[in-house]
Amino acid sequence: MKIKYQVFIILSIFGLLVPTLCDSGVNFTGTDDIEPRILDSQANGDSIGKASRILAESPKDNAEMTTVHMIVHSHMDLGWIYTIDEYYRGTHSQDGGCVSCILNHVVDSLAVNPERKYTIAEVGFFQMWWNEQEPHVKEAFLGFLKNGQIDFVSGGWVTNDEACTYYEDIIDQFIVGQRWMKENLGQVANIGWQIDPFGHSKSHAALMAQMGYEGLFFGRIDYIDWETRRTNKSLEFNWKPGNPRGETILSRLLHTHYSDTKFMVPDNYYCRSIYCKGDLSEPEHQTFKEYMKTLRSQVRTPNVLFLVGDDFHLWRESEKDFDGIEDMIKSFNSDSKWGIKAKFSSLPEYMDDFRAEYKSKHANEPLPTKRDDFFPYIENPWTSWVGYFTSKSMFKHRVREASQF
């Protein structure tokens, strides 16, 4: 069993576990209950401009208080350009990240302010760190977990691909991760977090629903569909994959990439900190506030997600990052004319606030429904992510054989 897990866990991040879930032949870009509209915009900047115009025409949205949920996270692939150990140890730290550094710095930063929160997804990396810690560090971490400063999402050993992975391997890797969490931390994750797979399968959504997940967050869908959902306020929806048991999972498509700070610093791949270029000026604070209102114009309740984090983010100067977020929160909350209340938050907290708000004020407005896949993933007019359906067939065959051990 140990050999089996090592084989499929390491490779599942690349989506090389046999094309059994490539069942996306039905209505690739359909949005079901959402009226499809092809927009002339092809970039996030255009969509932000459209949303700003919508906001300007909607005094109701401007009049209410907007709650900004700051989600601090690090997306950490178990195997990407370098090996798992190289990423964990920071062997190529100048451009490859350092997982152990991230977790060490985050634990130190959380101790400074009990309002700070951090979201973890990849159990495979976390268990490597956990096994190296002294008892007093583990005790402190469990304290952060108990008081809500640490939140685990997904609970899988990795964030698996959804295009060409085999369902048994998907289930197994979730079992391995969730079982480890239960045995070592005393809890499991109940929110799905699929922010980086290139396209999303209705079969995977069905598995998440059947495994008891209460919500699913994800990104990377066809760019026209994405534009349509932002404009029609359909980023939140009920996904009913049509499985025999009829489960539904409340789903939330991200506004854009899983780093909202990329909007502010698009020219520097390794600069994802809000304050990586120093303290923001008052005009830059204003730009952030306008951006938050733009995000509000794209959703149905006054609960806005703002993701602070990126690939192997927060390892260089996490304290500086947290300080910057705190300064931005203070700026938002002290300027009443914007009607913004910002806070460190978690995905379960966001989901609770969204459900409560929707139940109280939108009970007669059913959410849109999705029944099919988000395939193929067309990133823009000139980039289609479809090669994994047919490539490396012999390698996939070997992986499938190995997963049976």
mmCIF file of C-alpha atoms in Angstrom:
data_model
loop_
_atom_site.group_PDB
_atom_site.id
_atom_site.type_symbol
_atom_site.label_atom_id
_atom_site.label_comp_id
_atom_site.label_asym_id
_atom_site.label_seq_id
_atom_site.Cartn_x
_atom_site.Cartn_y
_atom_site.Cartn_z
ATOM 1 C CA MET A 1 0.000 0.000 0.000
ATOM 2 C CA LYS A 2 2.812 2.406 0.824
ATOM 3 C CA ILE A 3 4.360 1.963 -2.639
ATOM 4 C CA LYS A 4 0.989 2.539 -4.257
ATOM 5 C CA TYR A 5 0.445 5.834 -2.438
ATOM 6 C CA GLN A 6 3.951 7.080 -3.223
ATOM 7 C CA VAL A 7 3.452 6.422 -6.938
ATOM 8 C CA PHE A 8 0.038 7.959 -7.497
ATOM 9 C CA ILE A 9 0.423 10.843 -5.064
ATOM 10 C CA ILE A 10 3.628 12.108 -6.659
ATOM 11 C CA LEU A 11 2.217 11.920 -10.173
ATOM 12 C CA SER A 12 -1.375 12.956 -9.590
ATOM 13 C CA ILE A 13 -0.443 16.628 -9.503
ATOM 14 C CA PHE A 14 0.427 16.367 -13.215
ATOM 15 C CA GLY A 15 -2.850 14.665 -14.151
ATOM 16 C CA LEU A 16 -1.119 11.522 -15.410
ATOM 17 C CA LEU A 17 -3.325 8.863 -13.851
ATOM 18 C CA VAL A 18 -5.227 7.620 -16.942
ATOM 19 C CA PRO A 19 -7.919 9.522 -18.841
ATOM 20 C CA THR A 20 -10.953 7.950 -17.178
ATOM 21 C CA LEU A 21 -12.586 11.196 -16.036
ATOM 22 C CA CYS A 22 -12.223 12.781 -19.473
ATOM 23 C CA ASP A 23 -16.003 12.653 -19.772
ATOM 24 C CA SER A 24 -16.405 16.193 -20.988
ATOM 25 C CA GLY A 25 -18.088 15.525 -24.293
ATOM 26 C CA VAL A 26 -21.364 17.115 -23.189
ATOM 27 C CA ASN A 27 -21.948 20.858 -23.632
ATOM 28 C CA PHE A 28 -18.348 21.956 -23.030
ATOM 29 C CA THR A 29 -18.992 25.625 -22.377
ATOM 30 C CA GLY A 30 -22.637 25.557 -21.382
ATOM 31 C CA THR A 31 -23.733 27.588 -18.411
ATOM 32 C CA ASP A 32 -27.150 25.935 -18.015
ATOM 33 C CA ASP A 33 -29.370 28.410 -16.154
ATOM 34 C CA ILE A 34 -27.091 31.326 -17.012
ATOM 35 C CA GLU A 35 -27.792 33.142 -20.252
ATOM 36 C CA PRO A 36 -24.563 32.792 -22.291
ATOM 37 C CA ARG A 37 -23.261 36.039 -23.728
ATOM 38 C CA ILE A 38 -20.046 36.431 -25.668
ATOM 39 C CA LEU A 39 -18.347 39.595 -24.480
ATOM 40 C CA ASP A 40 -15.839 41.640 -26.416
ATOM 41 C CA SER A 41 -13.416 41.664 -23.477
ATOM 42 C CA GLN A 42 -10.447 39.304 -23.473
ATOM 43 C CA ALA A 43 -8.523 40.426 -20.424
ATOM 44 C CA ASN A 44 -9.130 40.901 -16.739
ATOM 45 C CA GLY A 45 -8.570 44.614 -17.077
ATOM 46 C CA ASP A 46 -11.490 44.908 -19.507
ATOM 47 C CA SER A 47 -13.753 42.919 -17.205
ATOM 48 C CA ILE A 48 -12.777 45.126 -14.277
ATOM 49 C CA GLY A 49 -13.698 48.172 -16.334
ATOM 50 C CA LYS A 50 -17.086 46.655 -17.204
ATOM 51 C CA ALA A 51 -17.752 45.791 -13.587
ATOM 52 C CA SER A 52 -16.851 49.323 -12.512
ATOM 53 C CA ARG A 53 -19.445 50.708 -14.899
ATOM 54 C CA ILE A 54 -22.018 48.278 -13.503
ATOM 55 C CA LEU A 55 -21.108 49.483 -10.007
ATOM 56 C CA ALA A 56 -21.536 53.116 -10.982
ATOM 57 C CA GLU A 57 -25.059 52.315 -12.193
ATOM 58 C CA SER A 58 -25.991 50.501 -8.964
ATOM 59 C CA PRO A 59 -26.450 52.862 -6.000
ATOM 60 C CA LYS A 60 -27.869 49.997 -3.938
ATOM 61 C CA ASP A 61 -24.501 48.214 -3.962
ATOM 62 C CA ASN A 62 -22.713 51.432 -2.979
ATOM 63 C CA ALA A 63 -25.095 52.062 -0.067
ATOM 64 C CA GLU A 64 -24.600 48.745 1.745
ATOM 65 C CA MET A 65 -21.647 47.568 3.807
ATOM 66 C CA THR A 66 -19.260 45.278 1.915
ATOM 67 C CA THR A 67 -17.414 42.647 3.951
ATOM 68 C CA VAL A 68 -13.992 41.821 2.476
ATOM 69 C CA HIS A 69 -12.745 38.373 3.487
ATOM 70 C CA MET A 70 -8.935 38.413 3.311
ATOM 71 C CA ILE A 71 -7.803 34.843 2.612
ATOM 72 C CA VAL A 72 -4.058 34.450 3.179
ATOM 73 C CA HIS A 73 -2.705 31.284 1.541
ATOM 74 C CA SER A 74 0.204 29.700 -0.303
ATOM 75 C CA HIS A 75 -0.338 27.466 -3.320
ATOM 76 C CA MET A 76 2.297 24.725 -3.057
ATOM 77 C CA ASP A 77 2.512 22.092 -5.795
ATOM 78 C CA LEU A 78 3.936 18.743 -4.711
ATOM 79 C CA GLY A 79 6.192 18.538 -7.722
ATOM 80 C CA TRP A 80 6.236 21.140 -10.482
ATOM 81 C CA ILE A 81 9.539 22.438 -11.892
ATOM 82 C CA TYR A 82 11.612 20.881 -9.079
ATOM 83 C CA THR A 83 11.236 17.819 -6.877
ATOM 84 C CA ILE A 84 9.158 17.609 -3.723
ATOM 85 C CA ASP A 85 12.249 17.661 -1.486
ATOM 86 C CA GLU A 86 13.762 20.603 -3.354
ATOM 87 C CA TYR A 87 10.591 22.621 -2.888
ATOM 88 C CA TYR A 88 10.311 21.638 0.743
ATOM 89 C CA ARG A 89 13.930 22.451 1.627
ATOM 90 C CA GLY A 90 14.207 25.530 -0.575
ATOM 91 C CA THR A 91 17.105 24.173 -2.628
ATOM 92 C CA HIS A 92 16.204 26.625 -5.397
ATOM 93 C CA SER A 93 14.799 29.233 -3.048
ATOM 94 C CA GLN A 94 15.563 32.185 -5.308
ATOM 95 C CA ASP A 95 12.930 31.062 -7.797
ATOM 96 C CA GLY A 96 11.441 27.857 -6.441
ATOM 97 C CA GLY A 97 10.076 28.626 -3.008
ATOM 98 C CA CYS A 98 10.699 26.964 0.331
ATOM 99 C CA VAL A 99 7.775 25.175 1.980
ATOM 100 C CA SER A 100 9.448 24.620 5.349
ATOM 101 C CA CYS A 101 10.363 28.338 5.420
ATOM 102 C CA ILE A 102 6.750 29.313 4.685
ATOM 103 C CA LEU A 103 5.309 27.253 7.513
ATOM 104 C CA ASN A 104 8.007 28.338 9.990
ATOM 105 C CA HIS A 105 7.459 32.017 9.246
ATOM 106 C CA VAL A 106 3.670 31.731 9.265
ATOM 107 C CA VAL A 107 3.666 30.114 12.726
ATOM 108 C CA ASP A 108 5.839 32.957 14.028
ATOM 109 C CA SER A 109 3.609 35.590 12.417
ATOM 110 C CA LEU A 110 0.364 34.127 13.741
ATOM 111 C CA ALA A 111 1.719 34.399 17.288
ATOM 112 C CA VAL A 112 2.068 38.190 16.884
ATOM 113 C CA ASN A 113 -1.638 38.887 16.338
ATOM 114 C CA PRO A 114 -4.510 36.484 17.163
ATOM 115 C CA GLU A 115 -6.635 38.040 14.389
ATOM 116 C CA ARG A 116 -4.274 36.802 11.687
ATOM 117 C CA LYS A 117 -5.378 33.722 9.740
ATOM 118 C CA TYR A 118 -3.754 31.373 7.247
ATOM 119 C CA THR A 119 -5.166 28.698 4.913
ATOM 120 C CA ILE A 120 -3.370 25.404 4.162
ATOM 121 C CA ALA A 121 -4.317 22.946 1.402
ATOM 122 C CA GLU A 122 -1.568 20.421 0.608
ATOM 123 C CA VAL A 123 -1.335 17.817 3.394
ATOM 124 C CA GLY A 124 1.592 16.082 1.687
ATOM 125 C CA PHE A 125 3.933 19.012 2.343
ATOM 126 C CA PHE A 126 2.447 19.790 5.743
ATOM 127 C CA GLN A 127 3.086 16.319 7.149
ATOM 128 C CA MET A 128 6.767 16.646 6.173
ATOM 129 C CA TRP A 129 6.959 19.838 8.247
ATOM 130 C CA TRP A 130 4.917 18.410 11.125
ATOM 131 C CA ASN A 131 7.177 15.386 11.508
ATOM 132 C CA GLU A 132 10.182 17.673 12.055
ATOM 133 C CA GLN A 133 8.672 19.885 14.759
ATOM 134 C CA GLU A 134 9.394 19.907 18.470
ATOM 135 C CA PRO A 135 6.467 19.246 20.853
ATOM 136 C CA HIS A 136 6.142 22.918 21.849
ATOM 137 C CA VAL A 137 5.778 23.961 18.184
ATOM 138 C CA LYS A 138 3.108 21.315 17.606
ATOM 139 C CA GLU A 139 1.282 22.483 20.714
ATOM 140 C CA ALA A 140 1.335 26.092 19.500
ATOM 141 C CA PHE A 141 0.111 25.042 16.060
ATOM 142 C CA LEU A 142 -2.771 23.047 17.516
ATOM 143 C CA GLY A 143 -3.696 26.175 19.468
ATOM 144 C CA PHE A 144 -3.860 28.175 16.220
ATOM 145 C CA LEU A 145 -5.996 25.413 14.708
ATOM 146 C CA LYS A 146 -8.380 25.427 17.667
ATOM 147 C CA ASN A 147 -8.902 29.196 17.720
ATOM 148 C CA GLY A 148 -9.414 29.417 13.950
ATOM 149 C CA GLN A 149 -6.154 31.068 12.941
ATOM 150 C CA ILE A 150 -5.241 28.025 10.865
ATOM 151 C CA ASP A 151 -7.734 26.564 8.410
ATOM 152 C CA PHE A 152 -7.237 23.424 6.328
ATOM 153 C CA VAL A 153 -9.068 23.161 3.008
ATOM 154 C CA SER A 154 -9.281 20.288 0.535
ATOM 155 C CA GLY A 155 -7.560 17.832 2.868
ATOM 156 C CA GLY A 156 -6.076 15.847 0.003
ATOM 157 C CA TRP A 157 -2.435 14.844 -0.086
ATOM 158 C CA VAL A 158 -2.190 17.040 -3.191
ATOM 159 C CA THR A 159 -4.443 19.196 -5.343
ATOM 160 C CA ASN A 160 -5.174 16.605 -8.010
ATOM 161 C CA ASP A 161 -5.825 17.240 -11.677
ATOM 162 C CA GLU A 162 -9.421 16.771 -12.833
ATOM 163 C CA ALA A 163 -9.003 16.098 -16.551
ATOM 164 C CA CYS A 164 -7.273 12.732 -16.765
ATOM 165 C CA THR A 165 -7.145 11.290 -13.273
ATOM 166 C CA TYR A 166 -8.779 7.992 -12.378
ATOM 167 C CA TYR A 167 -11.544 8.159 -9.791
ATOM 168 C CA GLU A 168 -10.051 5.482 -7.532
ATOM 169 C CA ASP A 169 -6.789 7.428 -7.309
ATOM 170 C CA ILE A 170 -8.633 10.675 -6.558
ATOM 171 C CA ILE A 171 -10.561 9.036 -3.729
ATOM 172 C CA ASP A 172 -7.437 7.328 -2.386
ATOM 173 C CA GLN A 173 -5.401 10.532 -2.225
ATOM 174 C CA PHE A 174 -8.211 12.283 -0.338
ATOM 175 C CA ILE A 175 -8.446 9.344 2.060
ATOM 176 C CA VAL A 176 -4.697 9.458 2.721
ATOM 177 C CA GLY A 177 -4.727 13.196 3.435
ATOM 178 C CA GLN A 178 -7.914 13.308 5.495
ATOM 179 C CA ARG A 179 -6.948 10.225 7.513
ATOM 180 C CA TRP A 180 -3.567 11.765 8.357
ATOM 181 C CA MET A 181 -5.289 14.978 9.463
ATOM 182 C CA LYS A 182 -7.774 13.110 11.651
ATOM 183 C CA GLU A 183 -5.084 11.004 13.313
ATOM 184 C CA ASN A 184 -2.619 13.848 13.905
ATOM 185 C CA LEU A 185 -4.704 17.024 14.149
ATOM 186 C CA GLY A 186 -8.058 15.699 15.296
ATOM 187 C CA GLN A 187 -10.077 17.175 12.431
ATOM 188 C CA VAL A 188 -10.680 16.973 8.682
ATOM 189 C CA ALA A 189 -11.285 19.534 5.937
ATOM 190 C CA ASN A 190 -14.814 20.094 4.603
ATOM 191 C CA ILE A 191 -14.242 22.769 1.937
ATOM 192 C CA GLY A 192 -12.951 21.872 -1.542
ATOM 193 C CA TRP A 193 -10.092 24.003 -2.907
ATOM 194 C CA GLN A 194 -9.285 23.253 -6.571
ATOM 195 C CA ILE A 195 -7.725 26.556 -7.600
ATOM 196 C CA ASP A 196 -5.098 25.419 -10.116
ATOM 197 C CA PRO A 197 -6.300 22.407 -12.181
ATOM 198 C CA PHE A 198 -6.660 23.345 -15.839
ATOM 199 C CA GLY A 199 -10.392 22.881 -16.257
ATOM 200 C CA HIS A 200 -12.880 21.176 -13.956
ATOM 201 C CA SER A 201 -14.889 17.968 -14.263
ATOM 202 C CA LYS A 202 -18.472 17.321 -13.225
ATOM 203 C CA SER A 203 -17.301 13.865 -12.128
ATOM 204 C CA HIS A 204 -14.852 15.446 -9.700
ATOM 205 C CA ALA A 205 -17.597 17.746 -8.385
ATOM 206 C CA ALA A 206 -19.787 14.669 -7.867
ATOM 207 C CA LEU A 207 -17.017 12.970 -5.876
ATOM 208 C CA MET A 208 -16.572 16.067 -3.700
ATOM 209 C CA ALA A 209 -20.315 16.151 -3.000
ATOM 210 C CA GLN A 210 -20.452 12.439 -2.190
ATOM 211 C CA MET A 211 -17.459 12.765 0.133
ATOM 212 C CA GLY A 212 -19.425 15.303 2.166
ATOM 213 C CA TYR A 213 -17.704 18.568 1.255
ATOM 214 C CA GLU A 214 -19.867 21.581 2.086
ATOM 215 C CA GLY A 215 -18.495 23.882 -0.592
ATOM 216 C CA LEU A 216 -16.101 24.007 -3.521
ATOM 217 C CA PHE A 217 -13.824 26.889 -4.591
ATOM 218 C CA PHE A 218 -12.012 26.763 -7.921
ATOM 219 C CA GLY A 219 -10.651 28.751 -10.870
ATOM 220 C CA ARG A 220 -9.515 28.280 -14.478
ATOM 221 C CA ILE A 221 -12.511 27.978 -16.800
ATOM 222 C CA ASP A 222 -13.179 29.113 -20.352
ATOM 223 C CA TYR A 223 -12.492 32.843 -20.545
ATOM 224 C CA ILE A 224 -15.833 33.688 -22.195
ATOM 225 C CA ASP A 225 -17.760 31.733 -19.580
ATOM 226 C CA TRP A 226 -15.723 33.496 -16.887
ATOM 227 C CA GLU A 227 -16.543 36.926 -18.312
ATOM 228 C CA THR A 228 -20.221 36.014 -18.527
ATOM 229 C CA ARG A 229 -20.334 34.855 -14.909
ATOM 230 C CA ARG A 230 -18.625 37.989 -13.621
ATOM 231 C CA THR A 231 -21.054 40.195 -15.503
ATOM 232 C CA ASN A 232 -24.179 38.170 -14.606
ATOM 233 C CA LYS A 233 -23.185 37.748 -10.939
ATOM 234 C CA SER A 234 -22.992 33.981 -11.369
ATOM 235 C CA LEU A 235 -19.658 33.218 -9.711
ATOM 236 C CA GLU A 236 -21.629 31.487 -6.951
ATOM 237 C CA PHE A 237 -23.826 28.637 -8.122
ATOM 238 C CA ASN A 238 -25.137 25.174 -7.285
ATOM 239 C CA TRP A 239 -23.284 22.417 -9.111
ATOM 240 C CA LYS A 240 -25.516 19.401 -9.743
ATOM 241 C CA PRO A 241 -23.314 16.975 -11.643
ATOM 242 C CA GLY A 242 -26.165 14.575 -12.459
ATOM 243 C CA ASN A 243 -24.780 11.716 -10.367
ATOM 244 C CA PRO A 244 -27.186 8.894 -9.430
ATOM 245 C CA ARG A 245 -27.579 10.075 -5.835
ATOM 246 C CA GLY A 246 -28.435 13.598 -6.878
ATOM 247 C CA GLU A 247 -25.976 15.485 -4.666
ATOM 248 C CA THR A 248 -25.457 19.229 -5.060
ATOM 249 C CA ILE A 249 -22.393 21.171 -3.980
ATOM 250 C CA LEU A 250 -22.385 24.940 -3.444
ATOM 251 C CA SER A 251 -19.591 26.219 -5.657
ATOM 252 C CA ARG A 252 -17.664 29.477 -5.865
ATOM 253 C CA LEU A 253 -15.633 30.410 -8.907
ATOM 254 C CA LEU A 254 -12.798 32.829 -8.121
ATOM 255 C CA HIS A 255 -13.000 36.344 -9.566
ATOM 256 C CA THR A 256 -9.747 35.764 -11.427
ATOM 257 C CA HIS A 257 -6.397 34.169 -10.617
ATOM 258 C CA TYR A 258 -5.868 32.834 -7.081
ATOM 259 C CA SER A 259 -3.782 35.904 -6.282
ATOM 260 C CA ASP A 260 -5.808 39.102 -6.229
ATOM 261 C CA THR A 261 -2.612 41.025 -5.521
ATOM 262 C CA LYS A 262 -1.491 40.096 -9.037
ATOM 263 C CA PHE A 263 -3.892 42.821 -10.118
ATOM 264 C CA MET A 264 -1.687 45.330 -8.320
ATOM 265 C CA VAL A 265 1.777 44.015 -9.283
ATOM 266 C CA PRO A 266 1.366 42.279 -12.654
ATOM 267 C CA ASP A 267 4.906 42.935 -13.872
ATOM 268 C CA ASN A 268 6.825 40.964 -11.230
ATOM 269 C CA TYR A 269 6.126 37.220 -11.009
ATOM 270 C CA TYR A 270 7.813 36.845 -7.633
ATOM 271 C CA CYS A 271 6.318 39.968 -6.111
ATOM 272 C CA ARG A 272 2.963 38.878 -4.724
ATOM 273 C CA SER A 273 3.156 40.768 -1.461
ATOM 274 C CA ILE A 274 0.820 43.731 -1.199
ATOM 275 C CA TYR A 275 3.689 45.778 0.182
ATOM 276 C CA CYS A 276 6.564 44.247 -1.760
ATOM 277 C CA LYS A 277 7.415 47.676 -3.170
ATOM 278 C CA GLY A 278 7.083 49.502 0.126
ATOM 279 C CA ASP A 279 4.200 51.212 1.898
ATOM 280 C CA LEU A 280 1.331 52.153 -0.367
ATOM 281 C CA SER A 281 0.486 55.787 -0.976
ATOM 282 C CA GLU A 282 -2.975 57.184 -0.416
ATOM 283 C CA PRO A 283 -3.815 57.000 -4.168
ATOM 284 C CA GLU A 284 -2.773 53.340 -4.137
ATOM 285 C CA HIS A 285 -5.026 52.718 -1.145
ATOM 286 C CA GLN A 286 -7.814 54.310 -3.148
ATOM 287 C CA THR A 287 -7.085 51.959 -6.039
ATOM 288 C CA PHE A 288 -7.447 48.978 -3.705
ATOM 289 C CA LYS A 289 -10.747 50.291 -2.397
ATOM 290 C CA GLU A 290 -12.078 50.782 -5.900
ATOM 291 C CA TYR A 291 -10.987 47.236 -6.747
ATOM 292 C CA MET A 292 -12.909 45.853 -3.754
ATOM 293 C CA LYS A 293 -16.030 47.623 -4.928
ATOM 294 C CA THR A 294 -15.473 46.170 -8.382
ATOM 295 C CA LEU A 295 -15.352 42.690 -6.866
ATOM 296 C CA ARG A 296 -18.575 43.471 -5.008
ATOM 297 C CA SER A 297 -20.279 44.300 -8.303
ATOM 298 C CA GLN A 298 -19.622 40.747 -9.536
ATOM 299 C CA VAL A 299 -21.362 38.820 -6.730
ATOM 300 C CA ARG A 300 -24.848 38.608 -5.232
ATOM 301 C CA THR A 301 -24.146 39.319 -1.574
ATOM 302 C CA PRO A 302 -21.902 41.928 0.067
ATOM 303 C CA ASN A 303 -19.317 39.256 0.905
ATOM 304 C CA VAL A 304 -16.167 39.629 -1.179
ATOM 305 C CA LEU A 305 -13.224 37.246 -1.424
ATOM 306 C CA PHE A 306 -9.763 38.766 -1.644
ATOM 307 C CA LEU A 307 -6.965 36.190 -1.986
ATOM 308 C CA VAL A 308 -3.513 37.133 -0.720
ATOM 309 C CA GLY A 309 -1.062 34.486 -1.838
ATOM 310 C CA ASP A 310 0.354 32.688 -4.839
ATOM 311 C CA ASP A 311 2.742 29.884 -5.784
ATOM 312 C CA PHE A 312 4.977 29.243 -2.745
ATOM 313 C CA HIS A 313 4.080 32.646 -1.369
ATOM 314 C CA LEU A 314 4.907 34.107 2.072
ATOM 315 C CA TRP A 315 8.295 32.508 2.580
ATOM 316 C CA ARG A 316 10.585 35.494 2.289
ATOM 317 C CA GLU A 317 8.963 38.032 4.613
ATOM 318 C CA SER A 318 5.637 36.791 5.934
ATOM 319 C CA GLU A 319 5.687 39.324 8.775
ATOM 320 C CA LYS A 320 5.925 42.146 6.248
ATOM 321 C CA ASP A 321 3.016 40.638 4.324
ATOM 322 C CA PHE A 322 0.825 40.371 7.404
ATOM 323 C CA ASP A 323 1.751 43.911 8.458
ATOM 324 C CA GLY A 324 0.739 45.152 5.024
ATOM 325 C CA ILE A 325 -2.619 43.390 5.156
ATOM 326 C CA GLU A 326 -3.276 44.808 8.626
ATOM 327 C CA ASP A 327 -2.511 48.308 7.367
ATOM 328 C CA MET A 328 -4.907 47.836 4.457
ATOM 329 C CA ILE A 329 -7.634 46.508 6.782
ATOM 330 C CA LYS A 330 -7.172 49.550 9.013
ATOM 331 C CA SER A 331 -7.414 51.840 5.992
ATOM 332 C CA PHE A 332 -10.653 50.219 4.810
ATOM 333 C CA ASN A 333 -12.329 50.169 8.192
ATOM 334 C CA SER A 334 -11.455 53.767 9.061
ATOM 335 C CA ASP A 335 -12.944 55.265 5.892
ATOM 336 C CA SER A 336 -16.713 54.937 6.299
ATOM 337 C CA LYS A 337 -17.582 56.582 2.998
ATOM 338 C CA TRP A 338 -16.529 53.411 1.143
ATOM 339 C CA GLY A 339 -18.791 51.141 3.168
ATOM 340 C CA ILE A 340 -16.091 48.479 3.447
ATOM 341 C CA LYS A 341 -15.350 46.263 6.425
ATOM 342 C CA ALA A 342 -12.237 44.133 5.890
ATOM 343 C CA LYS A 343 -10.951 41.281 8.047
ATOM 344 C CA PHE A 344 -8.683 38.248 8.077
ATOM 345 C CA SER A 345 -10.971 35.370 7.220
ATOM 346 C CA SER A 346 -11.262 31.730 6.197
ATOM 347 C CA LEU A 347 -13.279 29.903 3.551
ATOM 348 C CA PRO A 348 -15.706 28.337 6.077
ATOM 349 C CA GLU A 349 -16.287 31.814 7.532
ATOM 350 C CA TYR A 350 -16.965 33.204 4.072
ATOM 351 C CA MET A 351 -19.381 30.355 3.312
ATOM 352 C CA ASP A 352 -21.261 30.885 6.583
ATOM 353 C CA ASP A 353 -21.627 34.617 5.908
ATOM 354 C CA PHE A 354 -22.679 34.014 2.309
ATOM 355 C CA ARG A 355 -25.338 31.448 3.265
ATOM 356 C CA ALA A 356 -26.735 33.626 6.060
ATOM 357 C CA GLU A 357 -26.918 36.696 3.825
ATOM 358 C CA TYR A 358 -28.458 34.813 0.925
ATOM 359 C CA LYS A 359 -31.054 33.134 3.136
ATOM 360 C CA SER A 360 -32.113 36.390 4.753
ATOM 361 C CA LYS A 361 -32.209 38.669 1.704
ATOM 362 C CA HIS A 362 -32.284 36.496 -1.432
ATOM 363 C CA ALA A 363 -34.457 33.555 -0.436
ATOM 364 C CA ASN A 364 -36.667 34.031 -3.496
ATOM 365 C CA GLU A 365 -33.714 34.264 -5.896
ATOM 366 C CA PRO A 366 -32.385 30.747 -6.573
ATOM 367 C CA LEU A 367 -28.726 30.476 -7.427
ATOM 368 C CA PRO A 368 -27.774 29.491 -10.977
ATOM 369 C CA THR A 369 -27.310 25.777 -11.586
ATOM 370 C CA LYS A 370 -24.462 23.994 -13.362
ATOM 371 C CA ARG A 371 -24.802 20.387 -14.520
ATOM 372 C CA ASP A 372 -21.916 19.774 -16.891
ATOM 373 C CA ASP A 373 -18.123 20.213 -17.069
ATOM 374 C CA PHE A 374 -15.858 23.220 -17.318
ATOM 375 C CA PHE A 375 -13.978 21.692 -20.238
ATOM 376 C CA PRO A 376 -12.163 22.392 -22.441
ATOM 377 C CA TYR A 377 -10.198 25.085 -20.645
ATOM 378 C CA ILE A 378 -9.678 27.925 -23.129
ATOM 379 C CA GLU A 379 -7.527 30.466 -21.300
ATOM 380 C CA ASN A 380 -7.734 33.105 -24.032
ATOM 381 C CA PRO A 381 -8.388 33.154 -27.801
ATOM 382 C CA TRP A 382 -4.948 31.719 -28.554
ATOM 383 C CA THR A 383 -4.389 29.256 -25.654
ATOM 384 C CA SER A 384 -6.305 25.981 -25.315
ATOM 385 C CA TRP A 385 -5.334 23.482 -22.597
ATOM 386 C CA VAL A 386 -6.409 20.228 -24.236
ATOM 387 C CA GLY A 387 -3.183 18.295 -24.824
ATOM 388 C CA TYR A 388 -3.464 16.209 -21.665
ATOM 389 C CA PHE A 389 -6.445 14.297 -23.088
ATOM 390 C CA THR A 390 -4.251 12.412 -25.570
ATOM 391 C CA SER A 391 -0.588 12.984 -24.649
ATOM 392 C CA LYS A 392 1.860 10.592 -22.921
ATOM 393 C CA SER A 393 -0.394 7.569 -23.320
ATOM 394 C CA MET A 394 2.287 5.011 -22.402
ATOM 395 C CA PHE A 395 3.245 6.896 -19.266
ATOM 396 C CA LYS A 396 -0.420 7.084 -18.228
ATOM 397 C CA HIS A 397 -0.700 3.354 -18.803
ATOM 398 C CA ARG A 398 2.241 2.701 -16.464
ATOM 399 C CA VAL A 399 0.769 4.952 -13.803
ATOM 400 C CA ARG A 400 -2.569 3.153 -14.065
ATOM 401 C CA GLU A 401 -0.835 -0.175 -13.605
ATOM 402 C CA ALA A 402 1.105 1.107 -10.614
ATOM 403 C CA SER A 403 -2.033 2.440 -8.932
ATOM 404 C CA GLN A 404 -3.394 -1.100 -8.711
ATOM 405 C CA PHE A 405 -0.657 -2.251 -6.336
#
